[in-house]
GROMACS .gro file of C-alpha atoms in nm:
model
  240
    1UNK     CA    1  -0.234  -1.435   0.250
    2UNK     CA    2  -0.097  -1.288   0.588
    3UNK     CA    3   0.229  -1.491   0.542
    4UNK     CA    4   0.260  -1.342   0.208
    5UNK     CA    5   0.201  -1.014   0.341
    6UNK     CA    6   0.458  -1.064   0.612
    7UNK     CA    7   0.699  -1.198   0.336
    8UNK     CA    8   0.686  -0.925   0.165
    9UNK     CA    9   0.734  -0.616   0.420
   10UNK     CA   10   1.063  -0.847   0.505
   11UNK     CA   11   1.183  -0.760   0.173
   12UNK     CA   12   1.068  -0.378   0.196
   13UNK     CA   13   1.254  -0.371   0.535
   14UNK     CA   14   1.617  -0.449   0.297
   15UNK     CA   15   1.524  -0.173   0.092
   16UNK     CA   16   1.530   0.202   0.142
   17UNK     CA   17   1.168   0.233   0.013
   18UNK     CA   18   1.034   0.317   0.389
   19UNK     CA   19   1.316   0.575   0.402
   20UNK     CA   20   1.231   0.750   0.027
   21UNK     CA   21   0.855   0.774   0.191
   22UNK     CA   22   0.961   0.901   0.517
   23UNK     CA   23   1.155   1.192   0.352
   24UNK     CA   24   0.937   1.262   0.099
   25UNK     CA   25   0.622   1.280   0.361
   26UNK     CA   26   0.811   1.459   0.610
   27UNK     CA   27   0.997   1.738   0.351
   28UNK     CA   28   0.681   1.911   0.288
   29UNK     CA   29   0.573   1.917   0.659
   30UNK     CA   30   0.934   2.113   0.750
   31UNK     CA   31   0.872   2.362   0.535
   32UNK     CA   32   0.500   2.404   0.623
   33UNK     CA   33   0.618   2.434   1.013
   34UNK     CA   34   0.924   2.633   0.900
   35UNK     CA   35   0.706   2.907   0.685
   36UNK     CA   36   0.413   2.944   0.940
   37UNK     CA   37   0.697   2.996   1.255
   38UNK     CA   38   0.826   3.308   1.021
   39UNK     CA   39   0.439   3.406   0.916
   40UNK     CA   40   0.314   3.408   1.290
   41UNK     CA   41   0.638   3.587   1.398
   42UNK     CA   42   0.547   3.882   1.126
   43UNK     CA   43   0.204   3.862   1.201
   44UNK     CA   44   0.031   3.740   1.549
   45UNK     CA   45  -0.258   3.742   1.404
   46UNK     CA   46  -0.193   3.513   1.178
   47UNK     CA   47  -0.393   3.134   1.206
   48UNK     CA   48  -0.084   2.925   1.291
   49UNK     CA   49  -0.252   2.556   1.182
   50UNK     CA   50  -0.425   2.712   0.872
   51UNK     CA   51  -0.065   2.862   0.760
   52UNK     CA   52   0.116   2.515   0.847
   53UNK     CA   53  -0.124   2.285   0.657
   54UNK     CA   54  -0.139   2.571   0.301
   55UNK     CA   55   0.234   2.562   0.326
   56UNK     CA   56   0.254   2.203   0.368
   57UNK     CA   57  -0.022   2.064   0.183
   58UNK     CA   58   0.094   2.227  -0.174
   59UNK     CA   59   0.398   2.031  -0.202
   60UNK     CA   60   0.289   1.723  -0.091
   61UNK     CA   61  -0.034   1.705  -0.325
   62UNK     CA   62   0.201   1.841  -0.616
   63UNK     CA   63   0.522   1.681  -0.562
   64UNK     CA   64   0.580   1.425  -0.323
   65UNK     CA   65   0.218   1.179  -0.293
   66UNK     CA   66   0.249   1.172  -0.706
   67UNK     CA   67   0.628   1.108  -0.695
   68UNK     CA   68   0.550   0.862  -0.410
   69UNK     CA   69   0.270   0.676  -0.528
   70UNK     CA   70   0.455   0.662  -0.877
   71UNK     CA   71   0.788   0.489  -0.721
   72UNK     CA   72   0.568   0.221  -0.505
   73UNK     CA   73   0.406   0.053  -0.744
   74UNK     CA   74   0.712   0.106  -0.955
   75UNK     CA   75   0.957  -0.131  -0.741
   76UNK     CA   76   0.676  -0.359  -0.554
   77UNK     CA   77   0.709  -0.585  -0.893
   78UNK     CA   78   1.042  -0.485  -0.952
   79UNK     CA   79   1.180  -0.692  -0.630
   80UNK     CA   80   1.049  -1.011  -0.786
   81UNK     CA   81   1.164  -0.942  -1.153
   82UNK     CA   82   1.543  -0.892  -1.034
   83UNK     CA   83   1.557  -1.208  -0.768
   84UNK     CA   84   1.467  -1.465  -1.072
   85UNK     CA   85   1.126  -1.332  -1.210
   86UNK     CA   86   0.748  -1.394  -1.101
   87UNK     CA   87   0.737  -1.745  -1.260
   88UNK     CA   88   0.969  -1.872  -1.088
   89UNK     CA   89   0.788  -1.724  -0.795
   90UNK     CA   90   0.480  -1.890  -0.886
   91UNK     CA   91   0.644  -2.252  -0.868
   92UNK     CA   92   0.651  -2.164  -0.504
   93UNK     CA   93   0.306  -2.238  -0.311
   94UNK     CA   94   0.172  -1.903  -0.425
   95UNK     CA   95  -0.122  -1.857  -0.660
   96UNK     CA   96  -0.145  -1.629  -0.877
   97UNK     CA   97  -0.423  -1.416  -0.744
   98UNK     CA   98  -0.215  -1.411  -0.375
   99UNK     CA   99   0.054  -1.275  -0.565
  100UNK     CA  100  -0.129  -0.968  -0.771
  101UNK     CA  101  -0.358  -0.898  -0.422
  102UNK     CA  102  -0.013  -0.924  -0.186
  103UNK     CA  103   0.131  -0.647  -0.410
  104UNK     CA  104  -0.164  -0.412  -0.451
  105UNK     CA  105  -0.229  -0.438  -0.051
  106UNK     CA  106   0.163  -0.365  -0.006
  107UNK     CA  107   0.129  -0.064  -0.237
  108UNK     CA  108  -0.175   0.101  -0.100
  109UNK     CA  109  -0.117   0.031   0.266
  110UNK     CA  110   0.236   0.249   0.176
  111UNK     CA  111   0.069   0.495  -0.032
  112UNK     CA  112  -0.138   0.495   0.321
  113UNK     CA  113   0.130   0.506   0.577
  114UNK     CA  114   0.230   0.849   0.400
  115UNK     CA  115  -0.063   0.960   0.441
  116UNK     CA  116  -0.091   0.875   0.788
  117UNK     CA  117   0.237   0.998   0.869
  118UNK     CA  118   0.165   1.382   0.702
  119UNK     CA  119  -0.196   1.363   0.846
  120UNK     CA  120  -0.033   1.297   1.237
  121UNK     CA  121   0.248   1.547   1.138
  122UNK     CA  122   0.008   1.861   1.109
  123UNK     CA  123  -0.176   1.751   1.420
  124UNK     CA  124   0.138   1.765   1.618
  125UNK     CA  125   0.290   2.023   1.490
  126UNK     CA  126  -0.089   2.217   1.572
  127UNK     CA  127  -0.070   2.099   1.917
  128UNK     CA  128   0.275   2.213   2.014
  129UNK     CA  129   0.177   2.530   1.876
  130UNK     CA  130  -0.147   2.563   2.030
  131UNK     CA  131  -0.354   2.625   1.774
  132UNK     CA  132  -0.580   2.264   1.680
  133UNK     CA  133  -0.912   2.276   1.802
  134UNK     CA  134  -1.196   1.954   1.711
  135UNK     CA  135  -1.346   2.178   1.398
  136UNK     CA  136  -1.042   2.208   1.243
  137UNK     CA  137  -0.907   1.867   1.355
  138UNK     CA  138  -1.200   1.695   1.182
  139UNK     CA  139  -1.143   1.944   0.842
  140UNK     CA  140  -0.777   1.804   0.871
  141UNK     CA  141  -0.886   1.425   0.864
  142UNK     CA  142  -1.167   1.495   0.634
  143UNK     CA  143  -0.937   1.610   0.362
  144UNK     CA  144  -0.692   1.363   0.390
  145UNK     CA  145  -0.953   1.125   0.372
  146UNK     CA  146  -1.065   1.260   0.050
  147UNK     CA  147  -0.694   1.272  -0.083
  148UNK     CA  148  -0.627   0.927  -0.013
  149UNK     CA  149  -0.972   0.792  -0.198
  150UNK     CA  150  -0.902   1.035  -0.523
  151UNK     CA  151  -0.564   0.898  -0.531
  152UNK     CA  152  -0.705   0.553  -0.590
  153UNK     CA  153  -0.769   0.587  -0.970
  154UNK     CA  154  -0.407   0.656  -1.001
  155UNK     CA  155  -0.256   0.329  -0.747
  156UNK     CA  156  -0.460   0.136  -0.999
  157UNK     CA  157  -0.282   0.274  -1.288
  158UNK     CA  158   0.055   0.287  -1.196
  159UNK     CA  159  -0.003  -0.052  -1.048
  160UNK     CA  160  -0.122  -0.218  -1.390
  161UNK     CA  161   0.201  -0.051  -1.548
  162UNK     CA  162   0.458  -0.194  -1.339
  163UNK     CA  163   0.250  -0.539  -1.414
  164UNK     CA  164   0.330  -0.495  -1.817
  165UNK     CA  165   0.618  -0.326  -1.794
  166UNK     CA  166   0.935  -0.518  -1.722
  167UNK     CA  167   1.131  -0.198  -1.741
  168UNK     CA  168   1.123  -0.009  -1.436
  169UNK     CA  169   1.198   0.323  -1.630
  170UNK     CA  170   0.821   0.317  -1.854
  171UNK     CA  171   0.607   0.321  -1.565
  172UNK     CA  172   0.846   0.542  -1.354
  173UNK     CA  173   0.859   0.752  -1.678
  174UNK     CA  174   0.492   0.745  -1.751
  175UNK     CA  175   0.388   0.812  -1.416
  176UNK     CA  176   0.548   1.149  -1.341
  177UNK     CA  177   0.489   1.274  -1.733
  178UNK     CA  178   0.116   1.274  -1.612
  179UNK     CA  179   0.158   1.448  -1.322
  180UNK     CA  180   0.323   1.748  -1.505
  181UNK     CA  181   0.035   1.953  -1.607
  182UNK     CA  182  -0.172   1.851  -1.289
  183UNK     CA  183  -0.156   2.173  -1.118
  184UNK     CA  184  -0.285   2.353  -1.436
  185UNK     CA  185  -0.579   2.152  -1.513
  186UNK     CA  186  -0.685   2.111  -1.092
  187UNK     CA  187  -0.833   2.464  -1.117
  188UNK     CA  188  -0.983   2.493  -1.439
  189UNK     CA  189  -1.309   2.313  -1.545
  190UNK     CA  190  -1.109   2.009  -1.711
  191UNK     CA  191  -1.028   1.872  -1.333
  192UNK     CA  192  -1.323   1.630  -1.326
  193UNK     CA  193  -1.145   1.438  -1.665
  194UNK     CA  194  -0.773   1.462  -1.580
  195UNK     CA  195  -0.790   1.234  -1.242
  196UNK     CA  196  -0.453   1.270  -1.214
  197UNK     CA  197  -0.508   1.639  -1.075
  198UNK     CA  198  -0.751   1.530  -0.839
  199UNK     CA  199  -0.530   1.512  -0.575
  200UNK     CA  200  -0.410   1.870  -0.578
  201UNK     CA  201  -0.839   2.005  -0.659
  202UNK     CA  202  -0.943   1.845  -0.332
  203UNK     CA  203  -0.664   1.937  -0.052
  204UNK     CA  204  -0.830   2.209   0.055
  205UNK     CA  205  -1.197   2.143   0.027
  206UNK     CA  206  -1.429   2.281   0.289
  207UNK     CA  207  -1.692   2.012   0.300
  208UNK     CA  208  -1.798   1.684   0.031
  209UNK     CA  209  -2.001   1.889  -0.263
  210UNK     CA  210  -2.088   1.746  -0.542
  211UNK     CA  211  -1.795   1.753  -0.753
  212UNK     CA  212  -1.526   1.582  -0.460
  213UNK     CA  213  -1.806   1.268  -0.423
  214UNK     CA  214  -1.768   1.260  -0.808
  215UNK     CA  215  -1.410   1.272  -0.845
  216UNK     CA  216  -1.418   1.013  -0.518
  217UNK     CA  217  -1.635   0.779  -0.699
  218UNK     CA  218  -1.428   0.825  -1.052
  219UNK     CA  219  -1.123   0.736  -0.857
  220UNK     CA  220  -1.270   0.411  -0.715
  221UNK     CA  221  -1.450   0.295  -1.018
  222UNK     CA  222  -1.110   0.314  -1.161
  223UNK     CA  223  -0.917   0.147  -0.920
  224UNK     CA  224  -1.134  -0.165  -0.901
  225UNK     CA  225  -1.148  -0.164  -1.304
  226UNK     CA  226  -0.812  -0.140  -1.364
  227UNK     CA  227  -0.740  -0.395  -1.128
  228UNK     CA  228  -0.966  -0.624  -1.252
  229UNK     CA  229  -0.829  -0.602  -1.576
  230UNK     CA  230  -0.518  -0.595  -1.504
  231UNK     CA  231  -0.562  -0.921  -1.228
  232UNK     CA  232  -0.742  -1.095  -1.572
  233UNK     CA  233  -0.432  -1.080  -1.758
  234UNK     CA  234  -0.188  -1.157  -1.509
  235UNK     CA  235  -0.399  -1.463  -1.445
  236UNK     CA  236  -0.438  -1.550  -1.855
  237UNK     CA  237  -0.037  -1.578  -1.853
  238UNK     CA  238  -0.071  -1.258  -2.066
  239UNK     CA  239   0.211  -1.068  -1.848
  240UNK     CA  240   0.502  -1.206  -1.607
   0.00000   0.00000   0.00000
């Protein structure tokens, strides 16, 4: 499984995947730095981390962690599908369940390294302005946490469409159409069934009440169901 693993971050390397992530993480960061330099320069007063995580945090819940998560698991199975197909992969020593696990570890340990990268972004860009101490440090982490477990539920998904879809287009397209009324339904009462707006309802939580450990558990319930599924009909020749 490691070689496999290996294998396949050699192919990411020849792609500009790393690069999409990179810019997409970093984009709402700049402007979160950018906006709370002009806020702080208005008003001294002003908390300098709390105004760089608000203005950073909204566009990368809304826009770019969707859009990311959405293109991942989009091209992970599309790499295989234009170099000859996954059957002909699988007449290579690979079994079929090291093939469906390589992928879904690839995807969520990108979907991760985003999050990583925004998460040590807005600690640096606290600490060269002065402004982190360990309470809000461990809000910071606690959050992104959070974000990365509620974002689980949708990895699944958008990984079991790229498995039936040949055409990179559906689960590109059906990916982002469900992220279009997310930041409607995260603050009204319809959040807990739309896990697609999860994301967005728990970036700025204060602690884990109630309804976060719900949508938490939701979102890993669906993961691990959806990928069960979906790793049953990949293995009953159902989808190549």
């Amino acid at each position: 499984m490691i070689n496999i693993l290996k294998i396949e971050f050699t192919k990411l390397k020849n792609s500009s995947l790393f690069i999409i992530i990179i810019m997409l993480t970093l984009g709402p960061l700049f402007n979160g730095v950018s906006v709370s330099k002009k806020l702080s320069a208005i008003n001294s007063g002003s908390n300098t981390l709390e105004a760089i995580y608000d203005f950073s945090i909204g566009l990368y819940t809304i826009i770019s962690l969707p859009t990311i998560i959405v293109i991942i698991f989009a091209l992970i199975m599309r790499f295989e599908r234009v170099s000859g197909g996954i059957k002909e992969i699988l007449t290579l020593p690979v079994t079929k369940k090291q093939l469906f696990l390589s992928k879904l570890i690839i995807g969520v340990l990108l979907v991760s390294m985003s999050i990583l990268i925004f998460t040590i972004g807005i600690i640096f860009a606290g600490f060269f302005q002065k402004c982190i101490t360990i309470k809000s440090l461990l809000l910071i982490l606690l959050r992104m946490l959070v974000i990365f477990l509620v974002s689980l539920g949708i990895m699944g998904g958008q990984y079991y469409l790229s498995l039936i879809y040949e055409n990179i287009s559906v689960p590109l397209g059906i990916g982002l159409c469900f992220q279009i009324p997310t930041i409607l339904i995260s603050a009204s009462k319809y959040s807990l069934i739309y896990p697609w707006s999860y994301i967005i309802a728990v970036d700025n939580i204060k602690t884990l009440d109630i309804k976060t450990v719900i949508m938490i558990t939701i979102s890993i319930v669906m993961f691990l169901v959806i990928n069960l599924y979906g790793y049953a009909k990949f293995n009953d020749n159902d989808i190549y």
